[in-house]
Amino acid sequence: FLPQDKFEIQTKLYQIEEAQKARETDESAEWSTDDEIDWLLKQGDDDSEKDEQDMSNMSVDEMAERLGLDMEALSKKKVICKRCHG
């Protein structure tokens, strides 16, 4: 069981992580077959593509601010296990 507030934080951190991965993939000269398929699928989905492009052009701090996360406060938390407690 994960409390609702912690679940929301983890969900937002995952969104930031995925945006960073997407940025790295976009900037990479080598694309895997899966990367190319993902890119093609995103081209057909106008609404999510616009939001993802907005997120991919932001820094981590800007993404956190947009999602309502205080990265400084999160960095001061004592982490017992990153898998469950973050």
Tab-separated table of N, CA, C and O in Angstrom:
chain	number	residue	atom	x	y	z
A	1	PHE	N	0.832	-1.184	0.000
A	1	PHE	CA	0.000	0.000	0.000
A	1	PHE	C	0.875	1.246	0.000
A	1	PHE	O	1.821	1.349	0.769
A	2	LEU	N	0.530	2.180	-0.849
A	2	LEU	CA	1.254	3.438	-0.937
A	2	LEU	C	0.254	4.572	-0.723
A	2	LEU	O	-0.751	4.652	-1.429
A	3	PRO	N	0.495	5.445	0.255
A	3	PRO	CA	-0.422	6.567	0.487
A	3	PRO	C	-0.599	7.405	-0.783
A	3	PRO	O	0.317	7.518	-1.610
A	4	GLN	N	-1.766	7.992	-0.932
A	4	GLN	CA	-2.116	8.746	-2.137
A	4	GLN	C	-1.106	9.849	-2.469
A	4	GLN	O	-0.713	9.994	-3.621
A	5	ASP	N	-0.652	10.604	-1.471
A	5	ASP	CA	0.279	11.704	-1.744
A	5	ASP	C	1.622	11.176	-2.258
A	5	ASP	O	2.210	11.737	-3.180
A	6	LYS	N	2.102	10.080	-1.689
A	6	LYS	CA	3.359	9.506	-2.165
A	6	LYS	C	3.194	8.915	-3.555
A	6	LYS	O	4.105	8.986	-4.386
A	7	PHE	N	2.034	8.313	-3.816
A	7	PHE	CA	1.765	7.769	-5.137
A	7	PHE	C	1.787	8.872	-6.188
A	7	PHE	O	2.357	8.710	-7.271
A	8	GLU	N	1.183	10.016	-5.886
A	8	GLU	CA	1.168	11.144	-6.815
A	8	GLU	C	2.578	11.656	-7.078
A	8	GLU	O	2.924	11.973	-8.217
A	9	ILE	N	3.396	11.727	-6.043
A	9	ILE	CA	4.788	12.170	-6.205
A	9	ILE	C	5.533	11.201	-7.109
A	9	ILE	O	6.241	11.612	-8.030
A	10	GLN	N	5.376	9.902	-6.857
A	10	GLN	CA	6.059	8.901	-7.662
A	10	GLN	C	5.607	8.955	-9.120
A	10	GLN	O	6.415	8.809	-10.038
A	11	THR	N	4.311	9.186	-9.338
A	11	THR	CA	3.781	9.289	-10.696
A	11	THR	C	4.397	10.485	-11.422
A	11	THR	O	4.803	10.379	-12.585
A	12	LYS	N	4.500	11.605	-10.736
A	12	LYS	CA	5.079	12.805	-11.340
A	12	LYS	C	6.567	12.631	-11.613
A	12	LYS	O	7.073	13.050	-12.664
A	13	LEU	N	7.279	11.992	-10.686
A	13	LEU	CA	8.707	11.734	-10.914
A	13	LEU	C	8.903	10.792	-12.095
A	13	LEU	O	9.852	10.947	-12.875
A	14	TYR	N	8.009	9.832	-12.259
A	14	TYR	CA	8.077	8.914	-13.394
A	14	TYR	C	7.865	9.675	-14.706
A	14	TYR	O	8.539	9.416	-15.695
A	15	GLN	N	6.940	10.630	-14.715
A	15	GLN	CA	6.700	11.434	-15.915
A	15	GLN	C	7.957	12.217	-16.289
A	15	GLN	O	8.302	12.314	-17.470
A	16	ILE	N	8.637	12.765	-15.291
A	16	ILE	CA	9.877	13.502	-15.551
A	16	ILE	C	10.940	12.563	-16.102
A	16	ILE	O	11.629	12.882	-17.074
A	17	GLU	N	11.047	11.387	-15.506
A	17	GLU	CA	12.032	10.401	-15.966
A	17	GLU	C	11.755	9.978	-17.408
A	17	GLU	O	12.675	9.882	-18.224
A	18	GLU	N	10.498	9.752	-17.744
A	18	GLU	CA	10.140	9.363	-19.105
A	18	GLU	C	10.429	10.488	-20.106
A	18	GLU	O	10.869	10.239	-21.222
A	19	ALA	N	10.180	11.735	-19.707
A	19	ALA	CA	10.481	12.870	-20.579
A	19	ALA	C	11.986	12.969	-20.828
A	19	ALA	O	12.422	13.265	-21.946
A	20	GLN	N	12.792	12.700	-19.792
A	20	GLN	CA	14.245	12.714	-19.951
A	20	GLN	C	14.692	11.604	-20.898
A	20	GLN	O	15.548	11.823	-21.759
A	21	LYS	N	14.116	10.422	-20.754
A	21	LYS	CA	14.463	9.310	-21.641
A	21	LYS	C	14.082	9.634	-23.086
A	21	LYS	O	14.829	9.330	-24.011
A	22	ALA	N	12.913	10.252	-23.266
A	22	ALA	CA	12.467	10.618	-24.607
A	22	ALA	C	13.412	11.642	-25.224
A	22	ALA	O	13.745	11.562	-26.412
A	23	ARG	N	13.873	12.601	-24.420
A	23	ARG	CA	14.806	13.603	-24.904
A	23	ARG	C	16.122	12.948	-25.337
A	23	ARG	O	16.673	13.265	-26.378
A	24	GLU	N	16.621	12.023	-24.518
A	24	GLU	CA	17.865	11.332	-24.850
A	24	GLU	C	17.710	10.525	-26.143
A	24	GLU	O	18.617	10.503	-26.976
A	25	THR	N	16.568	9.889	-26.299
A	25	THR	CA	16.313	9.106	-27.509
A	25	THR	C	16.236	10.014	-28.727
A	25	THR	O	16.798	9.700	-29.782
A	26	ASP	N	15.537	11.142	-28.589
A	26	ASP	CA	15.409	12.080	-29.701
A	26	ASP	C	16.760	12.641	-30.128
A	26	ASP	O	17.003	12.877	-31.312
A	27	GLU	N	17.651	12.860	-29.151
A	27	GLU	CA	18.954	13.435	-29.447
A	27	GLU	C	19.961	12.400	-29.922
A	27	GLU	O	21.010	12.746	-30.456
A	28	SER	N	19.637	11.130	-29.749
A	28	SER	CA	20.541	10.054	-30.123
A	28	SER	C	20.578	9.885	-31.641
A	28	SER	O	19.571	10.029	-32.328
A	29	ALA	N	21.751	9.565	-32.149
A	29	ALA	CA	21.898	9.320	-33.579
A	29	ALA	C	21.388	7.929	-33.948
A	29	ALA	O	21.000	7.682	-35.086
A	30	GLU	N	21.391	7.025	-33.005
A	30	GLU	CA	20.947	5.646	-33.237
A	30	GLU	C	19.595	5.414	-32.587
A	30	GLU	O	19.431	5.633	-31.393
A	31	TRP	N	18.640	4.962	-33.362
A	31	TRP	CA	17.320	4.618	-32.849
A	31	TRP	C	17.125	3.118	-32.981
A	31	TRP	O	17.453	2.528	-34.009
A	32	SER	N	16.541	2.538	-31.946
A	32	SER	CA	16.184	1.129	-32.040
A	32	SER	C	14.855	1.034	-32.794
A	32	SER	O	14.165	2.033	-33.014
A	33	THR	N	14.485	-0.170	-33.149
A	33	THR	CA	13.200	-0.384	-33.815
A	33	THR	C	12.056	0.071	-32.916
A	33	THR	O	11.108	0.711	-33.377
A	34	ASP	N	12.162	-0.223	-31.619
A	34	ASP	CA	11.126	0.195	-30.674
A	34	ASP	C	11.023	1.713	-30.583
A	34	ASP	O	9.921	2.266	-30.510
A	35	ASP	N	12.170	2.406	-30.598
A	35	ASP	CA	12.163	3.871	-30.562
A	35	ASP	C	11.448	4.441	-31.784
A	35	ASP	O	10.668	5.388	-31.685
A	36	GLU	N	11.724	3.854	-32.930
A	36	GLU	CA	11.105	4.345	-34.159
A	36	GLU	C	9.601	4.092	-34.162
A	36	GLU	O	8.815	4.961	-34.555
A	37	ILE	N	9.184	2.934	-33.665
A	37	ILE	CA	7.754	2.630	-33.586
A	37	ILE	C	7.063	3.590	-32.624
A	37	ILE	O	5.991	4.122	-32.930
A	38	ASP	N	7.678	3.839	-31.472
A	38	ASP	CA	7.110	4.796	-30.516
A	38	ASP	C	6.957	6.170	-31.142
A	38	ASP	O	5.942	6.847	-30.959
A	39	TRP	N	7.972	6.605	-31.873
A	39	TRP	CA	7.926	7.912	-32.523
A	39	TRP	C	6.783	7.967	-33.534
A	39	TRP	O	6.036	8.950	-33.591
A	40	LEU	N	6.635	6.907	-34.320
A	40	LEU	CA	5.558	6.873	-35.313
A	40	LEU	C	4.183	6.884	-34.653
A	40	LEU	O	3.262	7.560	-35.128
A	41	LEU	N	4.043	6.155	-33.549
A	41	LEU	CA	2.766	6.153	-32.845
A	41	LEU	C	2.446	7.518	-32.259
A	41	LEU	O	1.293	7.954	-32.261
A	42	LYS	N	3.456	8.209	-31.751
A	42	LYS	CA	3.246	9.538	-31.181
A	42	LYS	C	2.833	10.540	-32.248
A	42	LYS	O	2.111	11.487	-31.959
A	43	GLN	N	3.283	10.346	-33.483
A	43	GLN	CA	2.936	11.269	-34.558
A	43	GLN	C	1.435	11.269	-34.832
A	43	GLN	O	0.878	12.277	-35.233
A	44	GLY	N	0.769	10.150	-34.579
A	44	GLY	CA	-0.665	10.058	-34.819
A	44	GLY	C	-1.510	10.591	-33.688
A	44	GLY	O	-2.698	10.835	-33.848
A	45	ASP	N	-0.923	10.817	-32.529
A	45	ASP	CA	-1.658	11.276	-31.349
A	45	ASP	C	-1.301	12.731	-31.080
A	45	ASP	O	-0.377	13.034	-30.361
A	46	ASP	N	-2.081	13.661	-31.654
A	46	ASP	CA	-1.763	15.092	-31.605
A	46	ASP	C	-1.744	15.662	-30.196
A	46	ASP	O	-0.869	16.424	-29.844
A	47	ASP	N	-2.735	15.330	-29.357
A	47	ASP	CA	-2.833	15.928	-28.025
A	47	ASP	C	-1.679	15.535	-27.128
A	47	ASP	O	-1.054	16.384	-26.498
A	48	SER	N	-1.368	14.251	-27.052
A	48	SER	CA	-0.288	13.826	-26.157
A	48	SER	C	1.063	14.263	-26.708
A	48	SER	O	1.978	14.532	-25.954
A	49	GLU	N	1.173	14.338	-28.036
A	49	GLU	CA	2.442	14.760	-28.634
A	49	GLU	C	2.767	16.195	-28.250
A	49	GLU	O	3.898	16.505	-27.890
A	50	LYS	N	1.782	17.077	-28.276
A	50	LYS	CA	2.016	18.473	-27.932
A	50	LYS	C	2.472	18.597	-26.485
A	50	LYS	O	3.414	19.317	-26.183
A	51	ASP	N	1.805	17.873	-25.580
A	51	ASP	CA	2.161	17.917	-24.162
A	51	ASP	C	3.552	17.328	-23.938
A	51	ASP	O	4.344	17.865	-23.183
A	52	GLU	N	3.857	16.211	-24.607
A	52	GLU	CA	5.165	15.581	-24.447
A	52	GLU	C	6.269	16.457	-25.026
A	52	GLU	O	7.366	16.513	-24.487
A	53	GLN	N	5.994	17.144	-26.139
A	53	GLN	CA	6.997	18.048	-26.703
A	53	GLN	C	7.264	19.192	-25.737
A	53	GLN	O	8.401	19.599	-25.554
A	54	ASP	N	6.216	19.712	-25.118
A	54	ASP	CA	6.396	20.775	-24.139
A	54	ASP	C	7.287	20.302	-23.003
A	54	ASP	O	8.183	21.002	-22.575
A	55	MET	N	7.039	19.090	-22.505
A	55	MET	CA	7.817	18.537	-21.400
A	55	MET	C	9.254	18.233	-21.830
A	55	MET	O	10.182	18.428	-21.063
A	56	SER	N	9.440	17.770	-23.057
A	56	SER	CA	10.784	17.371	-23.481
A	56	SER	C	11.699	18.569	-23.713
A	56	SER	O	12.912	18.426	-23.709
A	57	ASN	N	11.126	19.745	-23.897
A	57	ASN	CA	11.939	20.942	-24.110
A	57	ASN	C	12.261	21.675	-22.816
A	57	ASN	O	12.923	22.695	-22.833
A	58	MET	N	11.791	21.140	-21.682
A	58	MET	CA	11.997	21.786	-20.385
A	58	MET	C	13.141	21.132	-19.636
A	58	MET	O	13.460	19.971	-19.859
A	59	SER	N	13.705	21.886	-18.705
A	59	SER	CA	14.698	21.301	-17.805
A	59	SER	C	13.951	20.508	-16.732
A	59	SER	O	12.738	20.622	-16.586
A	60	VAL	N	14.696	19.719	-15.962
A	60	VAL	CA	14.090	18.923	-14.896
A	60	VAL	C	13.390	19.833	-13.885
A	60	VAL	O	12.269	19.549	-13.442
A	61	ASP	N	14.029	20.929	-13.534
A	61	ASP	CA	13.432	21.856	-12.569
A	61	ASP	C	12.138	22.464	-13.102
A	61	ASP	O	11.163	22.626	-12.361
A	62	GLU	N	12.121	22.804	-14.389
A	62	GLU	CA	10.905	23.366	-14.987
A	62	GLU	C	9.779	22.339	-15.017
A	62	GLU	O	8.625	22.662	-14.741
A	63	MET	N	10.138	21.087	-15.339
A	63	MET	CA	9.125	20.031	-15.346
A	63	MET	C	8.565	19.817	-13.944
A	63	MET	O	7.351	19.667	-13.766
A	64	ALA	N	9.439	19.798	-12.950
A	64	ALA	CA	9.007	19.601	-11.564
A	64	ALA	C	8.091	20.736	-11.128
A	64	ALA	O	7.056	20.504	-10.482
A	65	GLU	N	8.456	21.949	-11.482
A	65	GLU	CA	7.627	23.106	-11.113
A	65	GLU	C	6.267	23.021	-11.782
A	65	GLU	O	5.237	23.277	-11.158
A	66	ARG	N	6.248	22.623	-13.048
A	66	ARG	CA	4.985	22.503	-13.776
A	66	ARG	C	4.085	21.434	-13.155
A	66	ARG	O	2.871	21.576	-13.137
A	67	LEU	N	4.704	20.369	-12.650
A	67	LEU	CA	3.939	19.288	-12.036
A	67	LEU	C	3.649	19.531	-10.554
A	67	LEU	O	2.997	18.731	-9.905
A	68	GLY	N	4.169	20.631	-10.019
A	68	GLY	CA	3.906	20.981	-8.635
A	68	GLY	C	4.780	20.248	-7.632
A	68	GLY	O	4.370	20.032	-6.497
A	69	LEU	N	5.986	19.872	-8.030
A	69	LEU	CA	6.915	19.192	-7.129
A	69	LEU	C	7.978	20.159	-6.638
A	69	LEU	O	8.466	20.984	-7.402
A	70	ASP	N	8.339	20.046	-5.383
A	70	ASP	CA	9.425	20.832	-4.815
A	70	ASP	C	10.645	19.910	-4.732
A	70	ASP	O	10.771	19.105	-3.813
A	71	MET	N	11.529	20.023	-5.714
A	71	MET	CA	12.679	19.118	-5.802
A	71	MET	C	13.613	19.278	-4.611
A	71	MET	O	14.219	18.309	-4.159
A	72	GLU	N	13.729	20.484	-4.089
A	72	GLU	CA	14.605	20.703	-2.937
A	72	GLU	C	14.076	19.950	-1.714
A	72	GLU	O	14.834	19.291	-1.001
A	73	ALA	N	12.783	20.029	-1.481
A	73	ALA	CA	12.186	19.319	-0.352
A	73	ALA	C	12.294	17.808	-0.530
A	73	ALA	O	12.567	17.080	0.420
A	74	LEU	N	12.115	17.338	-1.763
A	74	LEU	CA	12.222	15.901	-2.022
A	74	LEU	C	13.648	15.393	-1.843
A	74	LEU	O	13.864	14.270	-1.408
A	75	SER	N	14.626	16.233	-2.178
A	75	SER	CA	16.019	15.802	-2.061
A	75	SER	C	16.462	15.693	-0.601
A	75	SER	O	17.412	14.980	-0.295
A	76	LYS	N	15.773	16.368	0.309
A	76	LYS	CA	16.136	16.326	1.716
A	76	LYS	C	15.498	15.156	2.455
A	76	LYS	O	15.853	14.884	3.590
A	77	LYS	N	14.567	14.464	1.804
A	77	LYS	CA	13.908	13.335	2.449
A	77	LYS	C	14.891	12.192	2.642
A	77	LYS	O	15.750	11.937	1.791
A	78	LYS	N	14.768	11.501	3.736
A	78	LYS	CA	15.588	10.325	3.990
A	78	LYS	C	14.984	9.159	3.206
A	78	LYS	O	13.824	8.809	3.390
A	79	VAL	N	15.775	8.569	2.338
A	79	VAL	CA	15.299	7.482	1.500
A	79	VAL	C	15.737	6.161	2.108
A	79	VAL	O	16.921	5.912	2.297
A	80	ILE	N	14.757	5.338	2.418
A	80	ILE	CA	15.041	4.022	2.971
A	80	ILE	C	15.279	3.035	1.831
A	80	ILE	O	16.284	2.346	1.778
A	81	CYS	N	14.378	2.998	0.912
A	81	CYS	CA	14.467	2.107	-0.245
A	81	CYS	C	13.810	2.844	-1.405
A	81	CYS	O	12.623	3.160	-1.333
A	82	LYS	N	14.534	3.113	-2.463
A	82	LYS	CA	13.982	3.891	-3.562
A	82	LYS	C	12.828	3.176	-4.253
A	82	LYS	O	11.994	3.817	-4.858
A	83	ARG	N	12.785	1.880	-4.167
A	83	ARG	CA	11.709	1.149	-4.817
A	83	ARG	C	10.368	1.475	-4.167
A	83	ARG	O	9.355	1.625	-4.847
A	84	CYS	N	10.353	1.559	-2.861
A	84	CYS	CA	9.088	1.778	-2.146
A	84	CYS	C	8.948	3.172	-1.555
A	84	CYS	O	7.864	3.697	-1.422
A	85	HIS	N	10.066	3.749	-1.154
A	85	HIS	CA	10.036	5.024	-0.434
A	85	HIS	C	10.838	6.051	-1.204
A	85	HIS	O	12.052	5.996	-1.201
A	86	GLY	N	10.177	7.004	-1.817
A	86	GLY	CA	10.954	7.957	-2.558
A	86	GLY	C	10.497	9.303	-2.494
A	86	GLY	O	9.885	10.119	-2.645
